[in-house]
PDB file of C-alpha atoms in Angstrom:
ATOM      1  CA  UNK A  17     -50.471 -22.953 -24.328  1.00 86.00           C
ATOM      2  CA  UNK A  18     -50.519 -22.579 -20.510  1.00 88.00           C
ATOM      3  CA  UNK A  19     -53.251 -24.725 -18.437  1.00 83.00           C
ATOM      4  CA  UNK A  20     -52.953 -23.863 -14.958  1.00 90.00           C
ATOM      5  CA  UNK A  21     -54.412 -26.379 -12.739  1.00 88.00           C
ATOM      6  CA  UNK A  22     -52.923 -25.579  -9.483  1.00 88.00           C
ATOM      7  CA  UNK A  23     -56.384 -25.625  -8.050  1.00 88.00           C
ATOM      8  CA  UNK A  24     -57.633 -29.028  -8.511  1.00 84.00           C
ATOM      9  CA  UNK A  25     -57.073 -31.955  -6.653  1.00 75.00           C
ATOM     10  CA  UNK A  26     -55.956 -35.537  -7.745  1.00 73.00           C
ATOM     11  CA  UNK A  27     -59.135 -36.614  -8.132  1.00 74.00           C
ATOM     12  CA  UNK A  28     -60.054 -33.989 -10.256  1.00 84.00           C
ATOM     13  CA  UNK A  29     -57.281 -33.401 -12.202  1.00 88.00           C
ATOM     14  CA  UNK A  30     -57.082 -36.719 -14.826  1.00 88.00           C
ATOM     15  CA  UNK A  31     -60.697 -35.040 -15.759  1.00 89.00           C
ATOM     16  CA  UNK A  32     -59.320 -31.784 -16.697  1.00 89.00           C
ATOM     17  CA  UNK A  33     -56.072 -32.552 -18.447  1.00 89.00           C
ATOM     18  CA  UNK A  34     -57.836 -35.154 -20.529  1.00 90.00           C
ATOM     19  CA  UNK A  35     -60.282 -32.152 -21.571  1.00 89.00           C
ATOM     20  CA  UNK A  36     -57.888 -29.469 -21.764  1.00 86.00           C
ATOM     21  CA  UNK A  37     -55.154 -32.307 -24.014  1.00 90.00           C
ATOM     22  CA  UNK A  38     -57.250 -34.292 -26.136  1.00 89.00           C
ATOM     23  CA  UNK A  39     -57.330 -32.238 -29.292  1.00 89.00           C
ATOM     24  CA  UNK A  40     -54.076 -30.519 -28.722  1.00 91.00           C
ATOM     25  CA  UNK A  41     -53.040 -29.270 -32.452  1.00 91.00           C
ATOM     26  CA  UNK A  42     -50.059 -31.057 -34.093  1.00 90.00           C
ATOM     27  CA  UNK A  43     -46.589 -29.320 -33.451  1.00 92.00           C
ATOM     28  CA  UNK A  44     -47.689 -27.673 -29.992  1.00 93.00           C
ATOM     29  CA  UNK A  45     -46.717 -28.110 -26.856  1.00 95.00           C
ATOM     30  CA  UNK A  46     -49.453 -27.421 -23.660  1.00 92.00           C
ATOM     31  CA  UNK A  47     -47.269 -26.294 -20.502  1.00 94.00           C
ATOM     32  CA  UNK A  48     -49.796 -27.986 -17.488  1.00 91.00           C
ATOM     33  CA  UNK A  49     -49.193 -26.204 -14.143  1.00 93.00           C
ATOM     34  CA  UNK A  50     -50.356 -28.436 -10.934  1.00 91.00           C
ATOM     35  CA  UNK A  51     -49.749 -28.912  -7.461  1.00 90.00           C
ATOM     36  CA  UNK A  52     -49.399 -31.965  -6.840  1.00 87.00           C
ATOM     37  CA  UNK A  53     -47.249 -34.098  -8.888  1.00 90.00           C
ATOM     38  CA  UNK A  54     -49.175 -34.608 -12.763  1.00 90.00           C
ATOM     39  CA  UNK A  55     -47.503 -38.257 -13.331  1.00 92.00           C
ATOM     40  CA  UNK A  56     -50.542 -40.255 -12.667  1.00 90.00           C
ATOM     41  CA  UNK A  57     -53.276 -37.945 -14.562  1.00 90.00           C
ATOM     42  CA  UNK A  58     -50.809 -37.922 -17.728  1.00 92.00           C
ATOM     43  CA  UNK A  59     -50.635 -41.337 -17.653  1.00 92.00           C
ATOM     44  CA  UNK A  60     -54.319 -42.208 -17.495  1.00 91.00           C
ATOM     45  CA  UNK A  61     -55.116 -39.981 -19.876  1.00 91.00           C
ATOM     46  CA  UNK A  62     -52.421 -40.615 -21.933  1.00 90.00           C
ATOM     47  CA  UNK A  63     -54.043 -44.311 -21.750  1.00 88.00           C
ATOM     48  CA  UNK A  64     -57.372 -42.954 -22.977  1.00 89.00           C
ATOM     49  CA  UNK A  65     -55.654 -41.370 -25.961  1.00 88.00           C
ATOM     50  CA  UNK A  66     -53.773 -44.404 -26.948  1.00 80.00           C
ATOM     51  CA  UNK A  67     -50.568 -43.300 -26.525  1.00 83.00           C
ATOM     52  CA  UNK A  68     -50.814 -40.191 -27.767  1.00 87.00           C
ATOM     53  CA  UNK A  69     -48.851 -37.481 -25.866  1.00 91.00           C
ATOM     54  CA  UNK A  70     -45.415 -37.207 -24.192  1.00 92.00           C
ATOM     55  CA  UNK A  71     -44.417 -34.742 -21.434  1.00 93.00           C
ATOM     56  CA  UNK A  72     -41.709 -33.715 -19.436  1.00 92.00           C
ATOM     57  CA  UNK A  73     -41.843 -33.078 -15.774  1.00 94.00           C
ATOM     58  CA  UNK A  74     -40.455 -29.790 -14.172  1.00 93.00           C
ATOM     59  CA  UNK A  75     -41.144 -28.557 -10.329  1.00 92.00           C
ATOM     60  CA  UNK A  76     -39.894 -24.890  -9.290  1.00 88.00           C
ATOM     61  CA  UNK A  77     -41.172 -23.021  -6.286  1.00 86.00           C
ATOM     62  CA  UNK A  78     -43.437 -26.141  -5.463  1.00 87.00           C
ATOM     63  CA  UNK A  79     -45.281 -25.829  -8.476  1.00 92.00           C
ATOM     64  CA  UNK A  80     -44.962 -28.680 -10.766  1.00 94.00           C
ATOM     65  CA  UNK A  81     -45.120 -28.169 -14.927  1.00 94.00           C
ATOM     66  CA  UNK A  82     -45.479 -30.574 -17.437  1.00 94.00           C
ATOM     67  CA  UNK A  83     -44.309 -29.758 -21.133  1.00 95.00           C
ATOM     68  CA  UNK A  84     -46.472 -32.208 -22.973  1.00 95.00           C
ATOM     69  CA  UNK A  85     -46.605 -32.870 -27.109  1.00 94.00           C
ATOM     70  CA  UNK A  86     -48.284 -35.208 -29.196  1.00 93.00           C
ATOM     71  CA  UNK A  87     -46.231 -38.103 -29.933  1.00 89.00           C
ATOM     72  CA  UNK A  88     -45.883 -37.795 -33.179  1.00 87.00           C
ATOM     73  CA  UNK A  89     -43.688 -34.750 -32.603  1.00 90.00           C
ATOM     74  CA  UNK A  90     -41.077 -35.690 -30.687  1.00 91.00           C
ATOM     75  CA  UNK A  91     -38.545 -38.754 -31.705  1.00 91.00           C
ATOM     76  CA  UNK A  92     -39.150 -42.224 -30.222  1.00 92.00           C
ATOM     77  CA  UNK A  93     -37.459 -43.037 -27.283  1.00 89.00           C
ATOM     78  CA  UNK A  94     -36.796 -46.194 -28.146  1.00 92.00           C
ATOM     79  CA  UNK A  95     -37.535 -49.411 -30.930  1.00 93.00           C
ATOM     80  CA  UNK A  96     -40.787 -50.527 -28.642  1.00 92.00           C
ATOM     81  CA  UNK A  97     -41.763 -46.699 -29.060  1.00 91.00           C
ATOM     82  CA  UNK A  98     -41.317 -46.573 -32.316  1.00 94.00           C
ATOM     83  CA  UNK A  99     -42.285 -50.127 -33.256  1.00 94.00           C
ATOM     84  CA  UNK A 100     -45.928 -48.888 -31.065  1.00 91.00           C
ATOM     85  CA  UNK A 101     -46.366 -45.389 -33.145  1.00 91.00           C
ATOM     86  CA  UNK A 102     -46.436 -47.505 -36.137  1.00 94.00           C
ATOM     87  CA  UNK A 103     -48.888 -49.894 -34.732  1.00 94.00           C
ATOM     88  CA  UNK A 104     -51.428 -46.880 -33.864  1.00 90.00           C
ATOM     89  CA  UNK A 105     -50.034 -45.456 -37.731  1.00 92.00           C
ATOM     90  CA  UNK A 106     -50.729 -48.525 -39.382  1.00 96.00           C
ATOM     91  CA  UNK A 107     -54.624 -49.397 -37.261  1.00 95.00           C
ATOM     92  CA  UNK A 108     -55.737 -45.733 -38.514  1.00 94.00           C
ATOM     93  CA  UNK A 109     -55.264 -46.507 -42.368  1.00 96.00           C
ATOM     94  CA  UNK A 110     -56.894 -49.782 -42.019  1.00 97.00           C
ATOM     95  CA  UNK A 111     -59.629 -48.104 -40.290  1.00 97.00           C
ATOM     96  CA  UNK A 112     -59.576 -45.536 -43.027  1.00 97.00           C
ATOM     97  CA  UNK A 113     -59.596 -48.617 -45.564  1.00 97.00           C
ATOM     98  CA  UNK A 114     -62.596 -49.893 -44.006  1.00 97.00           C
ATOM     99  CA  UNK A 115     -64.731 -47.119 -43.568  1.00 97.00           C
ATOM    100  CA  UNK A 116     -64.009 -45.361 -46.992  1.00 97.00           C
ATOM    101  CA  UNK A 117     -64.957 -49.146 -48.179  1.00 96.00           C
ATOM    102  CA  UNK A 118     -68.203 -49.110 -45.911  1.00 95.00           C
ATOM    103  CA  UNK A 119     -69.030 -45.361 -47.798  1.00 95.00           C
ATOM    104  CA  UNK A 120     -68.564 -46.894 -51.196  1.00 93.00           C
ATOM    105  CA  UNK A 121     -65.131 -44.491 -52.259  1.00 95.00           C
ATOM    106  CA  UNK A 122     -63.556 -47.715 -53.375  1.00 95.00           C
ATOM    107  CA  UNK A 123     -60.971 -45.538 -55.009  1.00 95.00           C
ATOM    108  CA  UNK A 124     -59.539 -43.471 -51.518  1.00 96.00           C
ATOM    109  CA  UNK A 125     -60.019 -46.873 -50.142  1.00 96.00           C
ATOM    110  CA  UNK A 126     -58.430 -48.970 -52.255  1.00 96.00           C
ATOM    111  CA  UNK A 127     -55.416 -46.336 -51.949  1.00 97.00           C
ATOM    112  CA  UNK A 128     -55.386 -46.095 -48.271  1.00 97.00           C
ATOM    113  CA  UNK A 129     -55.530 -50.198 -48.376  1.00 97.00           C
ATOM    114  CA  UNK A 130     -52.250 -49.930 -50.364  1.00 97.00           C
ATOM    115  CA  UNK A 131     -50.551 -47.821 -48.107  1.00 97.00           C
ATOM    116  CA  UNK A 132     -51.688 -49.476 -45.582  1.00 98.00           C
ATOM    117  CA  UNK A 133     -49.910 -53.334 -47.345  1.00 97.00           C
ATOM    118  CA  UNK A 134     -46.768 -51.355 -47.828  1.00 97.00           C
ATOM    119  CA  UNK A 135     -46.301 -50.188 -44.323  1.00 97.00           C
ATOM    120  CA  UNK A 136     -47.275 -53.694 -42.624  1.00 97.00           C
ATOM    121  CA  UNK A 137     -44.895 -55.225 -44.616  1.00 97.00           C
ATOM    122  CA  UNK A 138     -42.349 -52.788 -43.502  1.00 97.00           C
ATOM    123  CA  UNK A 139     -43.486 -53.286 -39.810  1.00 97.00           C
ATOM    124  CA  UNK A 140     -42.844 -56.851 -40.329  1.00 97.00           C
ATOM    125  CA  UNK A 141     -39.406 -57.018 -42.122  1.00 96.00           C
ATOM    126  CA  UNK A 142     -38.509 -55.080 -38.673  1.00 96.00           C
ATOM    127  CA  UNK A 143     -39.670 -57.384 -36.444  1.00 96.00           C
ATOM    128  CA  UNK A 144     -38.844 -60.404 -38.347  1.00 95.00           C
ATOM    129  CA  UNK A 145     -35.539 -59.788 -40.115  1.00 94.00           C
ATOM    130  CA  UNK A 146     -34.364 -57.771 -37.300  1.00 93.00           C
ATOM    131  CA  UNK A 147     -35.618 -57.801 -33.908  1.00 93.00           C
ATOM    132  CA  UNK A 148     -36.839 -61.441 -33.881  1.00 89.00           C
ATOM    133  CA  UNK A 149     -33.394 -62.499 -35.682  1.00 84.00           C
ATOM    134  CA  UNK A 150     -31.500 -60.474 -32.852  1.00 81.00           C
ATOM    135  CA  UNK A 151     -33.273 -61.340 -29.570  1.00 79.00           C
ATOM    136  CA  UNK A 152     -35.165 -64.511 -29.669  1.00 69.00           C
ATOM    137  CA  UNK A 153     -37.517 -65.757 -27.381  1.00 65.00           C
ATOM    138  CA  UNK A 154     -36.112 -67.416 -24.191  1.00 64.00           C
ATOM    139  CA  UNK A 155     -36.793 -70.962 -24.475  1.00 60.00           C
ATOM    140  CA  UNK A 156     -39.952 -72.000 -21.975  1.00 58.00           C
ATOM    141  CA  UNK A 157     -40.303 -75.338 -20.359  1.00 48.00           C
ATOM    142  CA  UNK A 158     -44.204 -75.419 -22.120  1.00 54.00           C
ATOM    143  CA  UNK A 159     -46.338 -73.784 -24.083  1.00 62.00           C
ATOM    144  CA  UNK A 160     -45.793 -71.561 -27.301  1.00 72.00           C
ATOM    145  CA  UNK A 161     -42.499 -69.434 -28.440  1.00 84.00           C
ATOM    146  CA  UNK A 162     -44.338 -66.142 -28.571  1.00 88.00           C
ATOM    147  CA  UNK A 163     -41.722 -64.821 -31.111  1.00 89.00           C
ATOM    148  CA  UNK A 164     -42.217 -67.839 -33.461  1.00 88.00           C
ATOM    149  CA  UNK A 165     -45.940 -67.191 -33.008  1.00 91.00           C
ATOM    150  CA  UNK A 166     -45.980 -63.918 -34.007  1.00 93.00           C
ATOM    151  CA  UNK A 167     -44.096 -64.657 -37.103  1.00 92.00           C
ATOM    152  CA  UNK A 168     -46.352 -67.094 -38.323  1.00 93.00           C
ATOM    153  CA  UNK A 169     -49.410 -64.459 -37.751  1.00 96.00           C
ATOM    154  CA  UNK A 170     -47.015 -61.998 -39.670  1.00 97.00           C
ATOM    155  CA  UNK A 171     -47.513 -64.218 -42.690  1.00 96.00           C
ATOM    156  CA  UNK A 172     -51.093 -64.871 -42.278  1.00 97.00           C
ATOM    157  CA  UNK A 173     -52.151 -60.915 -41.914  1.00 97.00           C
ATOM    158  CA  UNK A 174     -49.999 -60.061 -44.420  1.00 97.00           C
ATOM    159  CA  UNK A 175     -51.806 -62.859 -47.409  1.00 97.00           C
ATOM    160  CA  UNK A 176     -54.748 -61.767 -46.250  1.00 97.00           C
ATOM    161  CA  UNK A 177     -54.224 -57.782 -47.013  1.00 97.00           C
ATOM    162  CA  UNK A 178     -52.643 -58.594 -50.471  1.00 97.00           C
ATOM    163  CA  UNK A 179     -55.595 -61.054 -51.074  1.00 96.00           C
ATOM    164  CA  UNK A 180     -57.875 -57.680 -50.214  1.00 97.00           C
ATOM    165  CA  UNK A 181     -55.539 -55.395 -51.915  1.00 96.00           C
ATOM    166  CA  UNK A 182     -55.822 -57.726 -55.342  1.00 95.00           C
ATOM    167  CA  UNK A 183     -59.995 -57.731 -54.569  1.00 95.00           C
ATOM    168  CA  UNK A 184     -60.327 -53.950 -54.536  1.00 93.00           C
ATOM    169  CA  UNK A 185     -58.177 -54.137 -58.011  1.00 88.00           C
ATOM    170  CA  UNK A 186     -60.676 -56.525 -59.929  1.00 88.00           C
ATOM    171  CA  UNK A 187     -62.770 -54.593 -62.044  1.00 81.00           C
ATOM    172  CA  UNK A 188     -66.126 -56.114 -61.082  1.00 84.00           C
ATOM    173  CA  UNK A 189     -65.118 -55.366 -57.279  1.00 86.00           C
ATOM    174  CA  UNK A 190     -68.366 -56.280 -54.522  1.00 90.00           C
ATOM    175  CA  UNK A 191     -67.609 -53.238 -51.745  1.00 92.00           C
ATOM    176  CA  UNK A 192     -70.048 -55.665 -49.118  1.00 93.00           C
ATOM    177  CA  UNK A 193     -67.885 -58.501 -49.695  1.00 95.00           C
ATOM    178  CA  UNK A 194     -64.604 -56.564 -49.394  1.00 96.00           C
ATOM    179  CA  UNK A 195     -66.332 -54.744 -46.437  1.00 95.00           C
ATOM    180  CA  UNK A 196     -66.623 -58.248 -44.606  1.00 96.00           C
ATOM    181  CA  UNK A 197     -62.961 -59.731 -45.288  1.00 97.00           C
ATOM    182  CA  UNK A 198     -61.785 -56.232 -43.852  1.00 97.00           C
ATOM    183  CA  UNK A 199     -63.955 -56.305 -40.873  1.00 96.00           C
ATOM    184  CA  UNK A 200     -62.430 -59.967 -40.511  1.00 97.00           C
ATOM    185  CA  UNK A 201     -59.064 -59.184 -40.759  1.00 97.00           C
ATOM    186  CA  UNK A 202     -59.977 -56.182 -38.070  1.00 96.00           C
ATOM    187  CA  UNK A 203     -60.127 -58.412 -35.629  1.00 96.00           C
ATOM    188  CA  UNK A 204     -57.738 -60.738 -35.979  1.00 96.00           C
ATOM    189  CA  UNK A 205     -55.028 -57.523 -36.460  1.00 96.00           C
ATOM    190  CA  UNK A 206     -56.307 -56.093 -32.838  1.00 95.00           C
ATOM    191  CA  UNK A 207     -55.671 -59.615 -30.863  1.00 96.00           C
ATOM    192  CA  UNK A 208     -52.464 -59.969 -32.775  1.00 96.00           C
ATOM    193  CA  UNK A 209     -51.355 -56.489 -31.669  1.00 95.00           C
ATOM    194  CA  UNK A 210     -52.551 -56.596 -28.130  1.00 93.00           C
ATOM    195  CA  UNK A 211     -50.500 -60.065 -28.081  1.00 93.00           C
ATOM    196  CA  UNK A 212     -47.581 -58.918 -29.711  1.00 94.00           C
ATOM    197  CA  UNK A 213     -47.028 -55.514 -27.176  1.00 92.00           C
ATOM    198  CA  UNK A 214     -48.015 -57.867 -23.961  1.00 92.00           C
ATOM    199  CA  UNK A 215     -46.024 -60.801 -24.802  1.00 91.00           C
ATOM    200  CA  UNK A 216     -42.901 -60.470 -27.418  1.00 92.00           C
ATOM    201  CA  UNK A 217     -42.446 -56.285 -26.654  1.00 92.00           C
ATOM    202  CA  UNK A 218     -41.437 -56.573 -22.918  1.00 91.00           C
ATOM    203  CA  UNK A 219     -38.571 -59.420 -24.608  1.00 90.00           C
ATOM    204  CA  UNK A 220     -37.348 -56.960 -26.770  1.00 91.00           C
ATOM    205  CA  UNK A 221     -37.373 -54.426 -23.771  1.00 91.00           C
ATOM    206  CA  UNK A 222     -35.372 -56.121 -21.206  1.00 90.00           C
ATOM    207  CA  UNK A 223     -33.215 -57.492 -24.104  1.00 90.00           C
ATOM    208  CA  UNK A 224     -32.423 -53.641 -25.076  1.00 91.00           C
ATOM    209  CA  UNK A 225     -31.996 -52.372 -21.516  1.00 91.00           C
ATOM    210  CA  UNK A 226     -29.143 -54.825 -20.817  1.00 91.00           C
ATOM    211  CA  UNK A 227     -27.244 -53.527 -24.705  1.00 91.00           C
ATOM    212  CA  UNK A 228     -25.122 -51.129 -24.884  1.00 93.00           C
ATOM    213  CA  UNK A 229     -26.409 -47.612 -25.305  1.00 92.00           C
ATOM    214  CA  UNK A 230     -24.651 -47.187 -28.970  1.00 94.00           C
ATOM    215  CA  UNK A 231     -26.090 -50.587 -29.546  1.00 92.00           C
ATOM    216  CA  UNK A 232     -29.566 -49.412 -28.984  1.00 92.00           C
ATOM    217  CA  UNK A 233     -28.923 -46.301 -30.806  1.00 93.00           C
ATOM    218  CA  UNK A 234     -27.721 -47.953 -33.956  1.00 93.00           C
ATOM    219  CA  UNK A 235     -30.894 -50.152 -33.634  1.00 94.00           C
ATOM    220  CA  UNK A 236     -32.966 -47.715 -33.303  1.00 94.00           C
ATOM    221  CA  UNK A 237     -31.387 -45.828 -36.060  1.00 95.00           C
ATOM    222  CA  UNK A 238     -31.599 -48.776 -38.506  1.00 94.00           C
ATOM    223  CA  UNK A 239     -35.683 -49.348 -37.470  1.00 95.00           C
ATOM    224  CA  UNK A 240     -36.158 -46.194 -38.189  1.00 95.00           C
ATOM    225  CA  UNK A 241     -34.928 -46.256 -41.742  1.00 95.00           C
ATOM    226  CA  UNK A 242     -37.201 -49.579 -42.549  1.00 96.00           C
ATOM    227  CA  UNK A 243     -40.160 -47.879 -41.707  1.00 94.00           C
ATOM    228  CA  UNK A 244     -39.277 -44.739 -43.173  1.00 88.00           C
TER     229      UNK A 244
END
């Protein structure tokens, strides 16, 4: 798919590649051609889409083209990448969980709850067992180890999702009250998230940009196969 965009100006031109990329099919890639240089729009849209696409830049004759995907189709970059695709993977079963719950399919819900347990508990043997293992916090003169924090709100989501889990499985099952404890648990997933990639992710980050590159490719490699 060719967008050319030559035409607009800056101020115009976030507008139009959010239109022209927000339902880009799975597996294609949009070739955006602009005049000035795209890096800005992409990323606020890309913001707006949660993450969502990845591009490459190109500029011939003065004409600049970006080759963007959807995330999902190209490899992660890096752990953080991948560790944040699982995040947004992980936040649309729950949401599934909830509103199949909230349109009374227990069944599909109780399923996509499942999933859902099994892939957290992936997440976390990554960034317990491994990450937080490998690159610990650096010690602060006051206030809370953000690693250590995150751990203990590792345990505490994941109780609550197998107490869920075993609530959708009882055969007298009340789809209001297991509506609430998942609206609950909603919220207290999102602040531990948006915690977790401002605090304990840019750790991890520096901590891999001063490794070795075949360090941070076997790393990556062995995430990978976790959350597989």
């Amino acid at each position: 798919m060719d967008l050319d965009l030559t035409a607009l100006t800056d101020s115009r031109l976030a507008a139009a590649v959010y239109e022209a990329l927000k339902d880009l099919p799975p597996g294609e890639e949009a070739r955006v051609h602009c005049s000035d240089n795209p890096e800005l729009a992409l990323k606020s849209v890309n913001l707006q889409l949660r993450d969502g696409l990845r591009w490459q830049l190109e500029r011939q004759d003065g004409v600049w083209m970006a080759r963007v995907r959807r995330t999902e189709d190209v490899p992660p970059r890096d752990v953080p990448d991948a560790l944040l695709r699982d995040h947004r993977r992980l936040d649309k079963l729950f949401a599934q969980a909830i509103h199949l719950t909230d349109a009374g399919q227990m069944e599909a819900a109780e399923a996509s709850l499942a999933a859902f347990v099994a892939g957290i508990d992936k997440h976390f043997r990554v960034e317990n067992d491994v990450l937080a293992a490998a690159i610990p916090a650096p010690p602060r003169a006051a206030g809370a180890n953000p690693v250590a924090e995150m751990v203990r709100e590792h345990g505490e989501i994941l109780d609550q999702a197998r107490m869920i889990a075993a609530g959708f499985a009882e055969e007298e099952r009340d789809a209001d009250t297991l509506g609430a404890l998942l609206a609950i648990l909603a919220g207290y997933l999102a602040k531990h998230e948006q915690r977790e990639e401002a605090q304990v992710f840019p750790l991890w980050q520096g901590a891999l940009a001063r490794a070795s590159e075949r360090d941070r490719e076997a790393l990556l490699k062995r995430v990978l196969e976790i959350l597989a």
